[in-house]
Tab-separated table of C-alpha atoms in Angstrom:
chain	number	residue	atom	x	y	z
A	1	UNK	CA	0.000	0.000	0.000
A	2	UNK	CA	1.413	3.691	-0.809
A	3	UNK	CA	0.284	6.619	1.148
A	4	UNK	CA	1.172	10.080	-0.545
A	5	UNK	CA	4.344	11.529	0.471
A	6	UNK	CA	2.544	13.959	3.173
A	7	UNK	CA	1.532	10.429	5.148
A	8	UNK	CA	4.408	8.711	4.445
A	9	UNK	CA	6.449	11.393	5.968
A	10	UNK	CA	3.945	11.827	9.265
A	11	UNK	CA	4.704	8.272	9.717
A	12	UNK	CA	8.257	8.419	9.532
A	13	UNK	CA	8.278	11.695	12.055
A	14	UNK	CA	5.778	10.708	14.704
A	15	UNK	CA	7.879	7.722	14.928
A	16	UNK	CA	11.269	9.272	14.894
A	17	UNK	CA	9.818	11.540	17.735
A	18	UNK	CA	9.057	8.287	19.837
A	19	UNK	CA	12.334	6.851	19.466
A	20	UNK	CA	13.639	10.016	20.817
A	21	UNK	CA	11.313	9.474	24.299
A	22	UNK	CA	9.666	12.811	23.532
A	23	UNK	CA	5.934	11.075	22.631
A	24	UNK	CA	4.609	8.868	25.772
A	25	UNK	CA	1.773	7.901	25.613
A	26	UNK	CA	-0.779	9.535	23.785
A	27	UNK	CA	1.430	12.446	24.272
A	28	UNK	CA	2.337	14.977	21.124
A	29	UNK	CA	0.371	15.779	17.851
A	30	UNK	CA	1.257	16.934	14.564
A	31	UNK	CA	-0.384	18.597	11.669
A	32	UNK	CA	0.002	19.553	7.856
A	33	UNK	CA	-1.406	21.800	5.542
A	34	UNK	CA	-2.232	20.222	2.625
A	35	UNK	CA	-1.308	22.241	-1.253
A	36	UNK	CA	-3.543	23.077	-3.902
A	37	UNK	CA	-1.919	20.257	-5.330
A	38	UNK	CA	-2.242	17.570	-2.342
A	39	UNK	CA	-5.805	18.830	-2.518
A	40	UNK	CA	-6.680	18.071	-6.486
A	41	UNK	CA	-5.077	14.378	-5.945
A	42	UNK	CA	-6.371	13.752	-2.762
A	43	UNK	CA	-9.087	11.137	-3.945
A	44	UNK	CA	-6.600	9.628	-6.295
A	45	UNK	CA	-4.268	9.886	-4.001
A	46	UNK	CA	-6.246	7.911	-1.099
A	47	UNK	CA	-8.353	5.346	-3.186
A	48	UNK	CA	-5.942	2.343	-3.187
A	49	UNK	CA	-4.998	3.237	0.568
A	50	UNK	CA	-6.911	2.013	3.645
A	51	UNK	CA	-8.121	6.112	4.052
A	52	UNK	CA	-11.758	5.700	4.647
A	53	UNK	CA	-13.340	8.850	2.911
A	54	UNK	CA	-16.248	10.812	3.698
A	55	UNK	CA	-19.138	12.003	1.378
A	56	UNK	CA	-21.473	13.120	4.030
A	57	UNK	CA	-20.142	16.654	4.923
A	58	UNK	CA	-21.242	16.828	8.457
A	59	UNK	CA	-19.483	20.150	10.005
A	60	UNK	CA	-18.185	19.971	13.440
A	61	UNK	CA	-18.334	23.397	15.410
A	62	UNK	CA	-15.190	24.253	17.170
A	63	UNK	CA	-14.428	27.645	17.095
A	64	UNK	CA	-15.234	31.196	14.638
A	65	UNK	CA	-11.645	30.291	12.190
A	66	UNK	CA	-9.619	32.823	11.039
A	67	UNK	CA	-10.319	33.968	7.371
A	68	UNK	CA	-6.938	33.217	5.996
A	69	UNK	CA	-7.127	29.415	6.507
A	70	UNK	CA	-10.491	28.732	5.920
A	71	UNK	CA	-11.523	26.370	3.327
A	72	UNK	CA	-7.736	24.944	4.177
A	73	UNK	CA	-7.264	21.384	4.695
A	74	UNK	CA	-5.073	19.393	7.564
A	75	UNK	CA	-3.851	16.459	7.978
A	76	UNK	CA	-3.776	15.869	11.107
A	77	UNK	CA	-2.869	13.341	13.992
A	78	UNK	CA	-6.369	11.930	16.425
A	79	UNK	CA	-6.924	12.549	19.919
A	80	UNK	CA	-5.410	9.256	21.842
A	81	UNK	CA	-3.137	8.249	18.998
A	82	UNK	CA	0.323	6.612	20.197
A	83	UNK	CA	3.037	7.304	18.142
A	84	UNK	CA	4.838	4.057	19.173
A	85	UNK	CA	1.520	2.667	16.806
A	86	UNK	CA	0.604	5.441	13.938
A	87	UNK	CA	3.466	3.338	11.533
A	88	UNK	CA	0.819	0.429	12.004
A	89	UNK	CA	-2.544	2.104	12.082
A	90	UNK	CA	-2.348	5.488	10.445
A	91	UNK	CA	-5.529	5.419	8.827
A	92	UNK	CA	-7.286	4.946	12.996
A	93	UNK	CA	-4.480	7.806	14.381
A	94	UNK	CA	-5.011	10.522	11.934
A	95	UNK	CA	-7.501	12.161	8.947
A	96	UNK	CA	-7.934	15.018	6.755
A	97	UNK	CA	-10.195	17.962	7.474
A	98	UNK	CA	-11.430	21.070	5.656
A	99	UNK	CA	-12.005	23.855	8.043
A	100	UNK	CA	-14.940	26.122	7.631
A	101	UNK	CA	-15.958	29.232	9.166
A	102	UNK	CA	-16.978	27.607	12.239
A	103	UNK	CA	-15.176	24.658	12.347
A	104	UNK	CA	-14.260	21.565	10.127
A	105	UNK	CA	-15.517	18.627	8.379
A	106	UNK	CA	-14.007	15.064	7.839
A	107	UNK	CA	-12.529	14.398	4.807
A	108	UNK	CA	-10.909	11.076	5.133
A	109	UNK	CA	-9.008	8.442	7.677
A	110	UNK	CA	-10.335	8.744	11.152
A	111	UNK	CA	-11.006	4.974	10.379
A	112	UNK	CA	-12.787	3.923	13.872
A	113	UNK	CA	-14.324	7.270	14.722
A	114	UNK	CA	-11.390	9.052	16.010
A	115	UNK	CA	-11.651	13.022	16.200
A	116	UNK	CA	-9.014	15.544	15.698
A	117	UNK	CA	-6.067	16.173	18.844
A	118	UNK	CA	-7.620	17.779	21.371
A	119	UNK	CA	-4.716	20.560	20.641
A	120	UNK	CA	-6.971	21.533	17.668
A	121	UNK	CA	-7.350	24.864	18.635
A	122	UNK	CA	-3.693	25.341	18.627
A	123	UNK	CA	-3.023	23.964	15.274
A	124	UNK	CA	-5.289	25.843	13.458
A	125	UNK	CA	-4.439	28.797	15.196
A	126	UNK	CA	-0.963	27.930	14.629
A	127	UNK	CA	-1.265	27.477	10.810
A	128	UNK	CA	-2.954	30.442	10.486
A	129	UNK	CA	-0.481	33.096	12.493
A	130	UNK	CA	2.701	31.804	10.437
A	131	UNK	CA	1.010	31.517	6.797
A	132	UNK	CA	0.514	35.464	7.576
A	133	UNK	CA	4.545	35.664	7.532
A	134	UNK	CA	5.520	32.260	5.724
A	135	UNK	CA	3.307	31.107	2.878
A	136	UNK	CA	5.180	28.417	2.888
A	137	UNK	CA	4.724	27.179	6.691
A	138	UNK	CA	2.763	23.837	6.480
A	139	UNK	CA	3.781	21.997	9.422
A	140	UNK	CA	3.225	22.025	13.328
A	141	UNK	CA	4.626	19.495	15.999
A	142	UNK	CA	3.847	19.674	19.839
A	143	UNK	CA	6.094	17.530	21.744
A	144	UNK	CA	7.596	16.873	25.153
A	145	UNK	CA	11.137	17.111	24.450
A	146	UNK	CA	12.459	15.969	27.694
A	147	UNK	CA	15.424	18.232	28.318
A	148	UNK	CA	13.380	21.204	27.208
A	149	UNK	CA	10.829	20.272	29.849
A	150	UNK	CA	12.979	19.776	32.805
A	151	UNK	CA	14.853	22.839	32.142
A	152	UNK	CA	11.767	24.732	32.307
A	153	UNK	CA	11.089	23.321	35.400
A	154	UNK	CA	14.782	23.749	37.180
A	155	UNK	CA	14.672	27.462	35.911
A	156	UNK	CA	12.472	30.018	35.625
A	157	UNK	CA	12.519	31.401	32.306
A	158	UNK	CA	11.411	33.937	30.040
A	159	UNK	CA	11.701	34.170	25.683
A	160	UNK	CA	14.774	36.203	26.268
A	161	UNK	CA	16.486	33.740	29.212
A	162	UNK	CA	15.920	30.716	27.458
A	163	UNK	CA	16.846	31.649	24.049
A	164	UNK	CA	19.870	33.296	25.301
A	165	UNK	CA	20.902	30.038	27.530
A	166	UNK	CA	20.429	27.524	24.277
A	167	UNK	CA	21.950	30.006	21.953
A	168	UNK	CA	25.310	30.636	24.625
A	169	UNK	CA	25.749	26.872	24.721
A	170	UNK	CA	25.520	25.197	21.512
A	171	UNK	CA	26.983	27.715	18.386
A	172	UNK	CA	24.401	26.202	15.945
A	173	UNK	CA	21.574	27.553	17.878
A	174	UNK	CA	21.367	31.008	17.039
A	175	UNK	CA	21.748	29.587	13.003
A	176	UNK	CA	18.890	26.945	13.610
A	177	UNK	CA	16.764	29.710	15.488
A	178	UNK	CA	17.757	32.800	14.984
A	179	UNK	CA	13.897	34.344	15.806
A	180	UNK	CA	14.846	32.891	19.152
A	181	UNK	CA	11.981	30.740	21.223
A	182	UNK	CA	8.886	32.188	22.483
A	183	UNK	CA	7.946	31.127	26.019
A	184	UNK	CA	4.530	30.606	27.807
A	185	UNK	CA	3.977	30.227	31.315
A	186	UNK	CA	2.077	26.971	32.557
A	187	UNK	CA	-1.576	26.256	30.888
A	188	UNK	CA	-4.382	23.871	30.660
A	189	UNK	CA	-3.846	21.981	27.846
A	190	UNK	CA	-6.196	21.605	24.998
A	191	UNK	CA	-7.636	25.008	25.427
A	192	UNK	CA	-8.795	28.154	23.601
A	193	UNK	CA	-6.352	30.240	25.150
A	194	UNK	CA	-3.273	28.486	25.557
A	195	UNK	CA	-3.758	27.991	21.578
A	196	UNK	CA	-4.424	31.980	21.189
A	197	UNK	CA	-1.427	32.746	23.326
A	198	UNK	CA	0.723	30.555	21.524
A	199	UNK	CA	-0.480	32.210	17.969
A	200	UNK	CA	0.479	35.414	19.282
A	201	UNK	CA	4.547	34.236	20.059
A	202	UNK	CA	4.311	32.341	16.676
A	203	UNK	CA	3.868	36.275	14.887
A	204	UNK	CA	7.869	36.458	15.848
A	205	UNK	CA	9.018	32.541	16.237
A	206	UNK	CA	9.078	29.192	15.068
A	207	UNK	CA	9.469	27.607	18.446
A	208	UNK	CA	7.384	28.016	21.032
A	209	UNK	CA	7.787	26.240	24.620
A	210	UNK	CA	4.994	25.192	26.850
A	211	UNK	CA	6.657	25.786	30.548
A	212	UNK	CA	6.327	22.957	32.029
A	213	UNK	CA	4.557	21.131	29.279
A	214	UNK	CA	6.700	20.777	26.116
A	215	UNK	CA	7.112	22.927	22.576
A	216	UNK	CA	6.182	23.029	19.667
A	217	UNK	CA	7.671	23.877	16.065
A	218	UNK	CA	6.175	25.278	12.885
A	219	UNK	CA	8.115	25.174	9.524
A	220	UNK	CA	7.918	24.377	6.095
A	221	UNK	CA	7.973	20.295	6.488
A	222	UNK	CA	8.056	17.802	8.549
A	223	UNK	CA	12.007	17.848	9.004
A	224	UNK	CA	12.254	21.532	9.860
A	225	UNK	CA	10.456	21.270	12.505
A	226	UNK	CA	11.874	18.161	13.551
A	227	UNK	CA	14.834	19.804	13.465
A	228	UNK	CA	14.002	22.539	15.461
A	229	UNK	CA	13.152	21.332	18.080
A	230	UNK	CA	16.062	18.922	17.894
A	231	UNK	CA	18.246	22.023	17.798
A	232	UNK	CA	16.894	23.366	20.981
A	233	UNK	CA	16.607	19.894	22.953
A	234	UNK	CA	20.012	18.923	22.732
A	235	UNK	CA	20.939	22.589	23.699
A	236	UNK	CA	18.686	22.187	26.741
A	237	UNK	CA	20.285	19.043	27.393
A	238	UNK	CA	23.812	20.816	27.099
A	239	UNK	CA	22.916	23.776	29.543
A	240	UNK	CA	20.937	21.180	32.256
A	241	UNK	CA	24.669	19.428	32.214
A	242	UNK	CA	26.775	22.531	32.683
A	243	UNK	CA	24.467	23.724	35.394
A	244	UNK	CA	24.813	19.778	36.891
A	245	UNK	CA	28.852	19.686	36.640
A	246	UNK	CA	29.582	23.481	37.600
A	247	UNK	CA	26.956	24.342	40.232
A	248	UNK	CA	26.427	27.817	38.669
A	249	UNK	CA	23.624	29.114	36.583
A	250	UNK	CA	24.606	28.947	32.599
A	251	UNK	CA	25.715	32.413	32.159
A	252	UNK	CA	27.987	32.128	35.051
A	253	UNK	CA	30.056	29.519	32.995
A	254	UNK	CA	32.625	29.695	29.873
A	255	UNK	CA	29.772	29.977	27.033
A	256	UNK	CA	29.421	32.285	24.329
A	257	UNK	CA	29.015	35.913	24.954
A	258	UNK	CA	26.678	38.230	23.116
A	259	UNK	CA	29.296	39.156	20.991
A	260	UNK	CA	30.459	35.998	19.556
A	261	UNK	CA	27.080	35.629	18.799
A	262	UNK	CA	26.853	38.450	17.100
A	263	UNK	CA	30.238	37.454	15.087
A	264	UNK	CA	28.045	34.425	14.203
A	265	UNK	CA	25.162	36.139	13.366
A	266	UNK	CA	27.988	38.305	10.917
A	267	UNK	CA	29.469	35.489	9.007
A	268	UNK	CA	26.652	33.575	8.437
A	269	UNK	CA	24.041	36.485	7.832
A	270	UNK	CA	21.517	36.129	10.586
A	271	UNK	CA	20.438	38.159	12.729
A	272	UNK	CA	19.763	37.296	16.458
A	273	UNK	CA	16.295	38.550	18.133
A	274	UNK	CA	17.762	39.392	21.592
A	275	UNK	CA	21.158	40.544	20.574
């Protein structure tokens, strides 16, 4: 059986994103915006595939959507799908919508009657904040990157603090994310306003953390984002050890200073956000 690329390579990251221990569970979701050219094959695409599709058109109400990505479709990962399974069962752990003013209608997979991640409002709220600034931005992943996590919870941090800390202790940071990582404080998940608040950072970066949740990435495929957030785990992981060995907070050690940062930023034509 062959899925179109777009499925093919939501298999091959949910998975990679177990392996790495940052999807227990039913933890972490993942969406994709499909082209204008996903869209016109999309029936061709799906008919020899175990997609069930939908003729029926039955809209489910779930929030007013933005203009810009109505009439949009997502691909996108079901509530209480486990990445450790998806590989097996993609057709059960994830299905294409088409949002409407309101809210969105089932286009195909969803096999046993699965519903979109509870995250939903995020996602679409994510999609449409970056295709404002990126028309090519198609993909969002929420994970629980572990080091990212337990730094948030060892330190108290802010946009500016953390994206300094990752950038001071790992020189590809500031290349990977030069917008720097947006930061929330501590929400329910799954609601209306921890997805509005995280549309707002997404205006000015790619990589938003939940504090004391987990992050998530937006980007133009599936591998930007995995990369991402990648980037900024083993970073964390880097900083949580130099605070571990030396006993001091990160800045107090021998990382980078502001201005070989900037000297990075120079030679490779970035610019840094909080330089």
């Amino acid at each position: 059986m062959k899925y179109p690329k777009y499925i093919e390579e939501l298999i091959e990251v949910t998975n990679d994103m177990w392996l790495q221990g940052w999807d227990e569970y039913n933890g972490g979701n993942v969406s994709y915006r499909l082209t204008p050219s996903d869209i016109t094959n999309l029936e061709s695409d799906l008919k020899d595939t175990d997609y069930q599709l939908y003729t029926d058109e039955q809209e489910v109400e779930v929030m007013p959507i933005p203009d810009n990505i109505q009439n949009q479709y997502l691909l996108i990962t079901a509530t209480f799908s486990h990445f450790r399974k998806l590989k097996h069962q993609v057709s059960v752990d994830s299905g294409i919508i088409r949002l409407t003013d309101k809210g969105y209608i089932k286009v195909a997979g969803f096999n046993t009657g699965k519903k979109p991640t509870s995250e939903i409002f995020m996602h679409i709220l994510a999609h449409s904040a970056r295709m404002k600034y990126d028309k090519n931005s198609r993909v969002v992943i929420h994970n629980h990157a572990n080091n990212i996590v337990l730094y948030s919870l060892l330190n108290g941090i802010t946009s500016e603090s953390l994206t300094l800390d990752l950038w001071s202790v790992l020189t590809e940071s500031i290349v990977v994310f030069p917008d720097g990582i947006g930061v929330l404080p501590w929400d329910v998940p799954g609601t209306k306003n921890l997805g509005k608040n995280t549309a707002e950072l997404l205006q000015d970066h790619r990589l938003v953390v939940w504090s004391q949740h987990g992050v998530l990435s937006t980007g133009c495929d599936y591998q930007d984002c995995f990369g991402l957030i990648e980037t900024a785990n083993k970073a964390a992981g880097l900083a949580l050890k130099l605070q571990q060995i030396s006993g001091k907070s990160v800045s107090e050690n021998n990382v980078l200073t502001k201005d070989n940062l900037r000297a990075v930023c120079r030679a490779l034509g970035v610019v840094g956000k909080y330089l």
